[in-house]
Tab-separated table of C-alpha atoms and ligand atoms in Angstrom:
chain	number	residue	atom	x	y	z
A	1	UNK	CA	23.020	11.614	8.620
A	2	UNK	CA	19.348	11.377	10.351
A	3	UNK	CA	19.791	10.562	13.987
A	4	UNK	CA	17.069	8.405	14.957
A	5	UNK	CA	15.554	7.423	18.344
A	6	UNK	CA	14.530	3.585	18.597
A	7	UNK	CA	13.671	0.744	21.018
A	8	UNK	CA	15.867	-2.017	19.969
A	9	UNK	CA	16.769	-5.828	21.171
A	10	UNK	CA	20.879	-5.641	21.542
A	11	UNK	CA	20.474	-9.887	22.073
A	12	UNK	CA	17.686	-12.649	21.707
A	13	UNK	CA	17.221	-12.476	25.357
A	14	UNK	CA	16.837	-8.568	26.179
A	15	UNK	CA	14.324	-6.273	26.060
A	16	UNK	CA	13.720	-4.163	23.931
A	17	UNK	CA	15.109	-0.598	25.502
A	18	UNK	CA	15.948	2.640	23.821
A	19	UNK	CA	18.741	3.117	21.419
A	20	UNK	CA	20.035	5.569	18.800
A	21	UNK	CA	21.650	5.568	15.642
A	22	UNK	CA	21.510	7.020	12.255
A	23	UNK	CA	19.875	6.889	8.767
A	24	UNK	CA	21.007	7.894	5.449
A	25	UNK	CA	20.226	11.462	4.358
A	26	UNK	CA	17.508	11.158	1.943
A	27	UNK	CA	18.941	10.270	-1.952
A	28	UNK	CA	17.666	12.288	-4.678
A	29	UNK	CA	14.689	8.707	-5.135
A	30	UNK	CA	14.210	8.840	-1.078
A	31	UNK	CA	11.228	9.860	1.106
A	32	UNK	CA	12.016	10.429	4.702
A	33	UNK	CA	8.624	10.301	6.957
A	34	UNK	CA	8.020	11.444	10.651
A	35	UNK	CA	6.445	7.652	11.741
A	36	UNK	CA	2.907	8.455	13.706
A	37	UNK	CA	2.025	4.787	14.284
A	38	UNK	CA	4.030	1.136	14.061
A	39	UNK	CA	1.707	-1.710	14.304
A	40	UNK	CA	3.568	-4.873	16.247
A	41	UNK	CA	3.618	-8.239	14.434
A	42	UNK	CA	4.345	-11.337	15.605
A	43	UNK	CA	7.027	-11.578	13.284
A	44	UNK	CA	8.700	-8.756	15.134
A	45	UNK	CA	8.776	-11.061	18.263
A	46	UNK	CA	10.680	-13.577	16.172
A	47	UNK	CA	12.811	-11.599	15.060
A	48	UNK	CA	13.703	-9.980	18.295
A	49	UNK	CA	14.509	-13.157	20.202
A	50	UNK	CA	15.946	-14.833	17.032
A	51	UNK	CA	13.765	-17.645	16.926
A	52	UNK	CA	14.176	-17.855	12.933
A	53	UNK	CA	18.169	-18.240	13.917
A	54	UNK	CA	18.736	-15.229	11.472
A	55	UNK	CA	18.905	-11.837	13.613
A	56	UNK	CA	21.342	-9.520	13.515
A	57	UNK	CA	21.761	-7.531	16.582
A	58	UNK	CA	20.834	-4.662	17.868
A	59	UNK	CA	16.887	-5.313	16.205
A	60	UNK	CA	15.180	-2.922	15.369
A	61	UNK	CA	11.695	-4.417	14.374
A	62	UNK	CA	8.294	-3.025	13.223
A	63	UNK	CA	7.020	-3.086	9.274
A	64	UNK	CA	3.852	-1.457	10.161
A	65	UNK	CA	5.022	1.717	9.591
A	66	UNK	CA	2.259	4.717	8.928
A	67	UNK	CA	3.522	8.680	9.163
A	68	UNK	CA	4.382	12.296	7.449
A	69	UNK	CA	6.421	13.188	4.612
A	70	UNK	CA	8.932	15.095	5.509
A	71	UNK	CA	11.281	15.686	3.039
A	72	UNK	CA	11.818	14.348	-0.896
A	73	UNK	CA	14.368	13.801	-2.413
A	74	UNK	CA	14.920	15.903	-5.879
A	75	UNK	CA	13.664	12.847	-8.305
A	76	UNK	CA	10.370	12.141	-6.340
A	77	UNK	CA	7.504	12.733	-8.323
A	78	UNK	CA	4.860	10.622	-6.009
A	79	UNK	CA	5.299	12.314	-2.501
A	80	UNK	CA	5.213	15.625	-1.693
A	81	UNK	CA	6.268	17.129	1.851
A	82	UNK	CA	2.936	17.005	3.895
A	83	UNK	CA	1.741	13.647	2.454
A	84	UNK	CA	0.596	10.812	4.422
A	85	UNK	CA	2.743	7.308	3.554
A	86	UNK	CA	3.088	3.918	4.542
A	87	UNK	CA	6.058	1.431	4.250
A	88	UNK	CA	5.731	-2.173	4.891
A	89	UNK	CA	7.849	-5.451	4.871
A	90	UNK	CA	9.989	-4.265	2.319
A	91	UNK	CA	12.373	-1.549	1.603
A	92	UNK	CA	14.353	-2.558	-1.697
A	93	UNK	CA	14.893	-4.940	-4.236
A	94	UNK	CA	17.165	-5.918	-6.915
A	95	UNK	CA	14.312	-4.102	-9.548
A	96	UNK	CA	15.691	-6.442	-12.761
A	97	UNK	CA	14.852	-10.142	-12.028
A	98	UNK	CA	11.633	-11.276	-13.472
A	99	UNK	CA	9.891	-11.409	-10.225
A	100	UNK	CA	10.685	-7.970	-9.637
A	101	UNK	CA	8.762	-6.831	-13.177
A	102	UNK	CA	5.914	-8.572	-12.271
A	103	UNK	CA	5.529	-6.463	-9.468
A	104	UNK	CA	6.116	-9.431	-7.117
A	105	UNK	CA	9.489	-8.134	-5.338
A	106	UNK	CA	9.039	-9.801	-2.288
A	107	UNK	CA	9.781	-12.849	-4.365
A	108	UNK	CA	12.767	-11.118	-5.740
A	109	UNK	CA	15.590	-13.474	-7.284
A	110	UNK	CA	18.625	-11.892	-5.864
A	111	UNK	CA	17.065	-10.953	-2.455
A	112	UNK	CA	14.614	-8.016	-1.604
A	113	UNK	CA	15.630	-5.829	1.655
A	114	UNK	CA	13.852	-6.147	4.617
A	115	UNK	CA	12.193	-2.991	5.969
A	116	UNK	CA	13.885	-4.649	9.362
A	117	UNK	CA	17.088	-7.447	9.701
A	118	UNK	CA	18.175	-6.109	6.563
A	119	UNK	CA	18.949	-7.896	3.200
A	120	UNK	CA	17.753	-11.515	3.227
A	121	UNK	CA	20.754	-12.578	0.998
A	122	UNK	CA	23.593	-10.579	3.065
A	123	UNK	CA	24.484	-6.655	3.079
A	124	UNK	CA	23.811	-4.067	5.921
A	125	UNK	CA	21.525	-4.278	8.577
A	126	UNK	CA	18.205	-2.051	8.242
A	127	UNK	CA	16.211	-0.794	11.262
A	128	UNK	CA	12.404	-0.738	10.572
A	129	UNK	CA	9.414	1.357	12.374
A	130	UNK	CA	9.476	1.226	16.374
A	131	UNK	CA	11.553	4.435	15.931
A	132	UNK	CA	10.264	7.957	15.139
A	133	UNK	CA	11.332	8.262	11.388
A	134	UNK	CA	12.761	6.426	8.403
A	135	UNK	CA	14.253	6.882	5.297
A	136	UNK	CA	12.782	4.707	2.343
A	137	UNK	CA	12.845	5.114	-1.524
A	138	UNK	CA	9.901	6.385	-2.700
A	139	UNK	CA	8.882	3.570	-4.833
A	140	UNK	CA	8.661	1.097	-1.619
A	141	UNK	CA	6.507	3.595	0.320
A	142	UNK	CA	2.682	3.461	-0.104
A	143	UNK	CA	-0.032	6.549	-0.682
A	144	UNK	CA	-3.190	6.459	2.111
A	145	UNK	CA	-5.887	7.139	0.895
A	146	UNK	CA	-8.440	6.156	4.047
A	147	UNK	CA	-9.746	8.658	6.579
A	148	UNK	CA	-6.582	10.581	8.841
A	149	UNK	CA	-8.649	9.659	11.727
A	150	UNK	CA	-7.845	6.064	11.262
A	151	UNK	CA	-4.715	6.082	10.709
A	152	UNK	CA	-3.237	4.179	13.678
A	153	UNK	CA	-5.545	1.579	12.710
A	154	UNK	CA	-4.368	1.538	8.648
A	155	UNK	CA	-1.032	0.720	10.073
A	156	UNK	CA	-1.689	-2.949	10.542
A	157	UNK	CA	-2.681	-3.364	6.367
A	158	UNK	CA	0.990	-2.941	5.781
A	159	UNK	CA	1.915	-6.446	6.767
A	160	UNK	CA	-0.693	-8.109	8.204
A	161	UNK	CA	-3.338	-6.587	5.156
A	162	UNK	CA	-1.201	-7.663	2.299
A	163	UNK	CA	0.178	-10.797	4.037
A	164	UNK	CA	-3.659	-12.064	4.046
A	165	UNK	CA	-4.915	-10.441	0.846
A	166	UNK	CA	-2.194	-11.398	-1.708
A	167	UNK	CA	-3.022	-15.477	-1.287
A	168	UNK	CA	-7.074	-14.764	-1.136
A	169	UNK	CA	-6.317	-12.681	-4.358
A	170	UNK	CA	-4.074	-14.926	-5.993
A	171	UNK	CA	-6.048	-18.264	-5.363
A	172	UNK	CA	-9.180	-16.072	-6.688
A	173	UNK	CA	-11.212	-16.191	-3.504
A	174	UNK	CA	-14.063	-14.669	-4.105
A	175	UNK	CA	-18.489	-15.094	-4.416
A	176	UNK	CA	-19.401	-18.326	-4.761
A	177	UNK	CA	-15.760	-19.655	-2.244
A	178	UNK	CA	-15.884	-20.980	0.603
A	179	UNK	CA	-12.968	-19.769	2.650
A	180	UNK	CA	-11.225	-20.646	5.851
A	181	UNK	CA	-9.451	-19.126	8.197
A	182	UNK	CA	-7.214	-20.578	10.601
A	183	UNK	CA	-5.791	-19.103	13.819
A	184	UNK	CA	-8.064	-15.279	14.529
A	185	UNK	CA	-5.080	-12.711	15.799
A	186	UNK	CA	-3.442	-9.834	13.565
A	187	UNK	CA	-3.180	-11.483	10.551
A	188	UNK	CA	-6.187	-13.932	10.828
A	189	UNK	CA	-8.422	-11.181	11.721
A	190	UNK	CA	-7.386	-9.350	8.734
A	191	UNK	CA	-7.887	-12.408	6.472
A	192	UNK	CA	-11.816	-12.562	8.093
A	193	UNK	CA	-12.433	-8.785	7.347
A	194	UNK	CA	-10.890	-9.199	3.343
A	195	UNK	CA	-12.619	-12.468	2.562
A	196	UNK	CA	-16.306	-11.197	3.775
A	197	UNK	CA	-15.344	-8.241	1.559
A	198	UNK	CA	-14.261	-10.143	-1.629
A	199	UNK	CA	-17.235	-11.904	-1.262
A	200	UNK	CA	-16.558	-15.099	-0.032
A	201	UNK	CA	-18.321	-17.229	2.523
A	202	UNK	CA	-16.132	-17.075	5.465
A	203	UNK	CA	-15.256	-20.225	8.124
A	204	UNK	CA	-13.114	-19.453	11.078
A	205	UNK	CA	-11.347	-21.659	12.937
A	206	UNK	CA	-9.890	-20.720	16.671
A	207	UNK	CA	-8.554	-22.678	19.508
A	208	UNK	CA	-9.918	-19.694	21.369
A	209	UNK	CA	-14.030	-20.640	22.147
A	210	UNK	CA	-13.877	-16.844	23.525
A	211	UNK	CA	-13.228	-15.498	19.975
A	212	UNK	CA	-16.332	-17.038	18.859
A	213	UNK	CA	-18.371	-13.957	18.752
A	214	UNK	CA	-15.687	-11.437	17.642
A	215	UNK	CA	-15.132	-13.802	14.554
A	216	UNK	CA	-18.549	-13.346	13.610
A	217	UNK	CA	-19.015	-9.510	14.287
A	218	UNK	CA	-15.354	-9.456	12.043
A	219	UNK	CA	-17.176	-11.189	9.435
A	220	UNK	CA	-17.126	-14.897	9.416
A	221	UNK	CA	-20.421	-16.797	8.547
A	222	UNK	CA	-18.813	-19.745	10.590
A	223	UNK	CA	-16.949	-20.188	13.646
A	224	UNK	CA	-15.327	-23.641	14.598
A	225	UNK	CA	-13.116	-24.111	17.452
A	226	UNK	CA	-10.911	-26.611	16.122
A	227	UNK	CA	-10.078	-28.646	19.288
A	228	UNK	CA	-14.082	-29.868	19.005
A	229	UNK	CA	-13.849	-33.284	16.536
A	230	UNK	CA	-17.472	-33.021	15.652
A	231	UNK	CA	-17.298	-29.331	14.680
A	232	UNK	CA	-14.019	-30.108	12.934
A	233	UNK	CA	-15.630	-33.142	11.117
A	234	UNK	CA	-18.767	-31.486	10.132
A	235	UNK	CA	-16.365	-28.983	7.725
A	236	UNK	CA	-15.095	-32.114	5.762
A	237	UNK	CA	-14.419	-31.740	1.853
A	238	UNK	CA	-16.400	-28.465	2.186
A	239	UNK	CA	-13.737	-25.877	1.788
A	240	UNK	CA	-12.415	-24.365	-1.365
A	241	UNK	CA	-9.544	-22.310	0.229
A	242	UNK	CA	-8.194	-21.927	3.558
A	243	UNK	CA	-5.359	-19.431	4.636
A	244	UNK	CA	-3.688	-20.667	8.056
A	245	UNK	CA	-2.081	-17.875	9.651
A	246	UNK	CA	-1.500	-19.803	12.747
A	247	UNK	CA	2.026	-18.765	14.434
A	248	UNK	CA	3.114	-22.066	16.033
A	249	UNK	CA	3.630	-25.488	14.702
A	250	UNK	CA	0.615	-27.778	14.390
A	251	UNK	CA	-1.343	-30.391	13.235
A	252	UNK	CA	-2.051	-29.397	8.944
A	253	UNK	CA	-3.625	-33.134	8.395
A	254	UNK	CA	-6.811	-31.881	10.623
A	255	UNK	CA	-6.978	-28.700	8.065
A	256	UNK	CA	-6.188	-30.830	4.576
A	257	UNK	CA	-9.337	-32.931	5.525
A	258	UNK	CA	-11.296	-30.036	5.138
A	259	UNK	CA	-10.381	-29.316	1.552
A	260	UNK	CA	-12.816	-29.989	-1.271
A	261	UNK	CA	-11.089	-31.904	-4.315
A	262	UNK	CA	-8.532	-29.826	-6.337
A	263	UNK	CA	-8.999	-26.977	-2.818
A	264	UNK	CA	-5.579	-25.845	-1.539
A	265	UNK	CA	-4.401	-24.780	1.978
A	266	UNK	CA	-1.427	-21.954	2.080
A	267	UNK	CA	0.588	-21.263	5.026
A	268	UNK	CA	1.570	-17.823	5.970
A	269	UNK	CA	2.199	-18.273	9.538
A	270	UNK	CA	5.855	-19.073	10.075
A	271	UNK	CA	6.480	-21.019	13.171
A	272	UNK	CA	10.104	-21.356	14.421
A	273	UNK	CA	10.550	-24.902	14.311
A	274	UNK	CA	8.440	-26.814	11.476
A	275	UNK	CA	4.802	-28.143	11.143
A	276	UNK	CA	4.630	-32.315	11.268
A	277	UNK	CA	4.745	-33.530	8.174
A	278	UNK	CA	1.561	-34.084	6.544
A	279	UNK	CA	0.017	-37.236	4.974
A	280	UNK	CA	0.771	-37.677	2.065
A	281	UNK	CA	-2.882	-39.876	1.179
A	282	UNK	CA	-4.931	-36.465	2.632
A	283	UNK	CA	-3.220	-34.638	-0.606
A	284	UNK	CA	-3.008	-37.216	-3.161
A	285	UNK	CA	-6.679	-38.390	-2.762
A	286	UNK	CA	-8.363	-35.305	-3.431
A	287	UNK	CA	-5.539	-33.849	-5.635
A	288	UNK	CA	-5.230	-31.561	-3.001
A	289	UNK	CA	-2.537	-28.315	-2.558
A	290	UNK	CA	-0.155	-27.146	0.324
A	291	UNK	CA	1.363	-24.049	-0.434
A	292	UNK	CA	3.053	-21.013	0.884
A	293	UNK	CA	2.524	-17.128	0.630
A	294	UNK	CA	4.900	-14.349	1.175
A	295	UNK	CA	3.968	-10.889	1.980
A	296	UNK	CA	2.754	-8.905	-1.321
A	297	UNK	CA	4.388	-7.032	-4.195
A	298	UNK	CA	4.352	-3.039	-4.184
A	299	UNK	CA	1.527	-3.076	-6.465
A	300	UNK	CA	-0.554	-5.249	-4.752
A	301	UNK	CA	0.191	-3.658	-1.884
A	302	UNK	CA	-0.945	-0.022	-2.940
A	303	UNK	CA	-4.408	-2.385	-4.668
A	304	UNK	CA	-4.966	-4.200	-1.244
A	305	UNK	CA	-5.089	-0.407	0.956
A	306	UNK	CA	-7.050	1.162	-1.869
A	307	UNK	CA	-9.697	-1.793	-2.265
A	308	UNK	CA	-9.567	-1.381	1.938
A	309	UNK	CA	-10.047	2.133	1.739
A	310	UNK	CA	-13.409	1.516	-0.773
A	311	UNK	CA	-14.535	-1.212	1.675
A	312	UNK	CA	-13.888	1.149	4.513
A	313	UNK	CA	-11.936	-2.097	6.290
A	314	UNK	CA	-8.911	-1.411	8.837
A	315	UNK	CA	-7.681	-3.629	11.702
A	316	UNK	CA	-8.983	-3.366	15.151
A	317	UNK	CA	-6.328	-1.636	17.632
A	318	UNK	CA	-4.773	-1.743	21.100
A	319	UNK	CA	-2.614	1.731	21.405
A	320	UNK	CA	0.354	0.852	23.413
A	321	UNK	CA	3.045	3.030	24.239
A	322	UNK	CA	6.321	2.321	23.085
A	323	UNK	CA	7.779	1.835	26.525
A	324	UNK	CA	5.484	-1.250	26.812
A	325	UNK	CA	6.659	-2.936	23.863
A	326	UNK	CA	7.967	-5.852	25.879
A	327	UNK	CA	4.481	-6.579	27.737
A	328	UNK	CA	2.811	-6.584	24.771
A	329	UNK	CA	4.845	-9.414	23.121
A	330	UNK	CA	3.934	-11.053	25.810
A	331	UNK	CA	0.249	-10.659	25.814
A	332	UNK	CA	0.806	-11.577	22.189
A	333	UNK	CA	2.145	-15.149	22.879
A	334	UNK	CA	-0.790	-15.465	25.400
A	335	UNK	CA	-3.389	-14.565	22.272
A	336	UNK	CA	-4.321	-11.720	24.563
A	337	UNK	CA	-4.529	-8.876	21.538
A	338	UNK	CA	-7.441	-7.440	19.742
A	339	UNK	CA	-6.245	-8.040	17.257
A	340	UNK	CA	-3.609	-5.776	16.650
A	341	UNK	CA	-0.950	-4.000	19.027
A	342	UNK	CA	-0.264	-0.180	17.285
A	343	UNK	CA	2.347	1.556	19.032
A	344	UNK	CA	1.706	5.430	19.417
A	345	UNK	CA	4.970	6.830	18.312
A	346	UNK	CA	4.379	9.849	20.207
A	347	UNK	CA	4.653	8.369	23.242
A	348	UNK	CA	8.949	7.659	21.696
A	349	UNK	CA	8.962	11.124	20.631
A	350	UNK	CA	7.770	12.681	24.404
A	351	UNK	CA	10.158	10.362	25.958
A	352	UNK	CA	13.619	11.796	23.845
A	353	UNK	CA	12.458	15.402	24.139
A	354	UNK	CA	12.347	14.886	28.016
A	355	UNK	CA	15.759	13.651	28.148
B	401	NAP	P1	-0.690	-13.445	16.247
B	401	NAP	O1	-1.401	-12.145	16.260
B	401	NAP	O2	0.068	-13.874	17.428
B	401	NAP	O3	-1.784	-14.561	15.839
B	401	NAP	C1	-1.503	-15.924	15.740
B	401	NAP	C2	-2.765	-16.702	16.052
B	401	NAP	O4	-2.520	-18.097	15.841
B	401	NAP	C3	-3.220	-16.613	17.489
B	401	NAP	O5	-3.995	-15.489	17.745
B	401	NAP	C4	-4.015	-17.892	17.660
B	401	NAP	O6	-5.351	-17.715	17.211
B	401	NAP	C5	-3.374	-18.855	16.680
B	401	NAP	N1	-2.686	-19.905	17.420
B	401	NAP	C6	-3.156	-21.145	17.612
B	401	NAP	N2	-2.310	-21.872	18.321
B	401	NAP	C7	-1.276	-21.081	18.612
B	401	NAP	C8	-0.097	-21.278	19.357
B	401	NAP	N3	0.192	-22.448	19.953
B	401	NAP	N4	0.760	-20.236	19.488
B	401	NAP	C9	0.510	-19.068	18.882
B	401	NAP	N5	-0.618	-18.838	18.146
B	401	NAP	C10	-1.499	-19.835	18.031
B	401	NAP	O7	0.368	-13.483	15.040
B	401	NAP	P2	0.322	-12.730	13.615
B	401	NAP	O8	1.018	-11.424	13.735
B	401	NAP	O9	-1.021	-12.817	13.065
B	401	NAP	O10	1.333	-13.658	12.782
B	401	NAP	C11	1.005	-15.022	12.546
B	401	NAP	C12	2.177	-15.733	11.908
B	401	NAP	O11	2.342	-15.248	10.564
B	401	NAP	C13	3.532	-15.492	12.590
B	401	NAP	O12	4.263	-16.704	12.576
B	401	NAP	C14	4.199	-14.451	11.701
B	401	NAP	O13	5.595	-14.474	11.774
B	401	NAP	C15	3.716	-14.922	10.346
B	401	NAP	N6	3.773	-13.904	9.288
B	401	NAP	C16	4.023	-14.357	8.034
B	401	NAP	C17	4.042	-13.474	6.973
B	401	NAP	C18	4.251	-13.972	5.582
B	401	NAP	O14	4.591	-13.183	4.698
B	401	NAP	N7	4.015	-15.235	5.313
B	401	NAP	C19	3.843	-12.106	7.207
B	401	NAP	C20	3.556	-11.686	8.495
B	401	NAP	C21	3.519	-12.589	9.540
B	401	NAP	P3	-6.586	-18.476	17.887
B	401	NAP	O15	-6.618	-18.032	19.309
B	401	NAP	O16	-7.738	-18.000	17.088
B	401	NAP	O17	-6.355	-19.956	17.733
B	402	ZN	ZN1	4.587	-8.712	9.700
């Protein structure tokens, strides 16, 4: 076994604190990697305090997981020892179901594994990337191909990259859209940066009028701060596509409005207790869409860091160290992150060698 060092929640109400415990060996299909960097997602904060009522303790969160190849197992082909790799939201999946050979296995029938809180449909826990290495199989891990220097920042692409880019890619956003983007932290941020690059014409919206000049160095044409009515109502019927990232529940009716006829609105942010209901006459009168977007599939995930590495895009960073996990969650309720916490997983690996 692989004894690991991690900072883990042991309840919904603790901190997160050090604790140890052990992976697999690496199978002959396994890569085990020495993690560098661990981007934090909000999803990690509800997941540590068990606001999605499904946590099982201790918690070990993080699926922004960037590092070294350390060993292979004797059937890897793709890694080699040496290699940078990435590993995201998702560690397994059942590999026969049809959404699984369509490449979309985070939509897998009988239940993919999370890279964190384990399988979705029951099974053993799984500890994901606030810890200083991890065994994965090798087909879930993901080849880097942008500049070593950036690395820490890459690490963000592996949830909050994908999470944004699979809906923009599957609703066909691209020159000639007009695209909005709802709520500007990690995954927002990411959506602004991979719209401008596909193309599209680019509306933000914030409830933060001091993000109004980030959002257009990130690369929105347009920045509305949604609390203003008149900015709000000059966007009517005008969008094609907007992706709402926001993290707590809200108010979708003011967003619907904004859709052109036939546009659709998909939620990715996944707030613990539920949006209001919408209207039903703000969807039915312009044929409108609600939807939903999970993650990304494998593929698309490898396509989404690859078309990030051509449009030299990666998130923009706040190093923390991993003893100040906890303060950063809660600068990340507050909105106080640009745009991205990355913890520096040397700062874990100084800590056990001076104990
Ligand atoms: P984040 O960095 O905290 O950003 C959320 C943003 O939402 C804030 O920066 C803020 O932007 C906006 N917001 C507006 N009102 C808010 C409120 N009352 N409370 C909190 N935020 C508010 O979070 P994130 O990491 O981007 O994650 C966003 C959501 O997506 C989370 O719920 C997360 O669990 C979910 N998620 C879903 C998937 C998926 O596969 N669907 C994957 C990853 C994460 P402004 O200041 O600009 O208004
Ligand atoms: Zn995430």
């Amino acid at each position: 076994m692989v004894k690991t060092y991690s900072y883990a929640a042991q309840t919904a109400t603790s901190p997160l604190a050090p604790h140890t415990f052990e992976r697999r060996n690496p199978n002959a299909d396994d890569i085990q990697i020495d993690i560098l960097y661990c981007g934090v997602c909000h999803s990690d904060l509800h997941t540590a305090r068990n606001e999605w009522n499904n946590t099982l303790f201790p918690s070990v969160p993080g699926h922004e997981i960037v590092g070294r190849v350390t060993a292979v197992g004797s059937a890897v082909t793709t890694f080699k020892v040496g290699d940078l790799a990435g590993v995201g939201c998702m560690v397994d999946s059942c590999q026969h179901c049809a959404s699984c050979a369509e490449g979309e296995e985070q939509y897998c029938e009988n239940g993919f594994t999370g890279t964190y809180n384990g399988p979705v449909f029951g099974g053993e826990n799984t500890f994901g990337g606030y810890s200083d290495k991890i065994v994965v199989k090798a087909k879930f891990a993901l080849h880097i191909n942008h500049d070593e220097s950036k690395l820490a920042a890459v690490a963000p692409l592996l949830c909050a990259g994908i999470t944004t880019y699979s809906p923009l890619h599957h609703w066909k956003v691209g020159p000639g859209s007009k695209v909005g983007v709802v709520g500007l932290g990690g995954l927002g941020h990411m959506a602004v940066k991979i719209a401008h690059a596909m193309g599209a014409h680019v509306v933000l919206f914030t409830t933060s009028p001091n993000k109004r000049e980030d959002g257009l160095r990130l690369g929105a044409n347009e920045v509305v701060v949604s609390k203003d009515e008149k900015e709000m109502a000059a966007q009517a019927n005008k969008l094609d596509f907007i992706l709402n990232t926001v993290a707590a529940p809200h108010d979708l009716d003011a967003f619907l409005a904004l859709l052109k006829r036939d546009g659709t609105m998909t939620l990715v942010g996944a707030p613990a207790t539920p949006h209001p209901s919408p209207q039903v006459f703000n969807l039915i009168f312009k044929r409108r869409s609600l939807a939903g977007s999970l993650i990304g599939g494998i593929q698309e995930t490898q396509e989404m860091l690859d078309f990030c590495a051509k449009h030299n895009i990666v998130s923009d960073i706040e190093m923390v160290a991993m003893q100040d996990i906890n303060e950063a969650y809660e600068r990340m309720l507050k909105g106080d992150v640009k745009y991205r916490f990355v913890i520096d997983m040397a700062s874990l690996k100084k800590q056990v060698s001076a104990a």
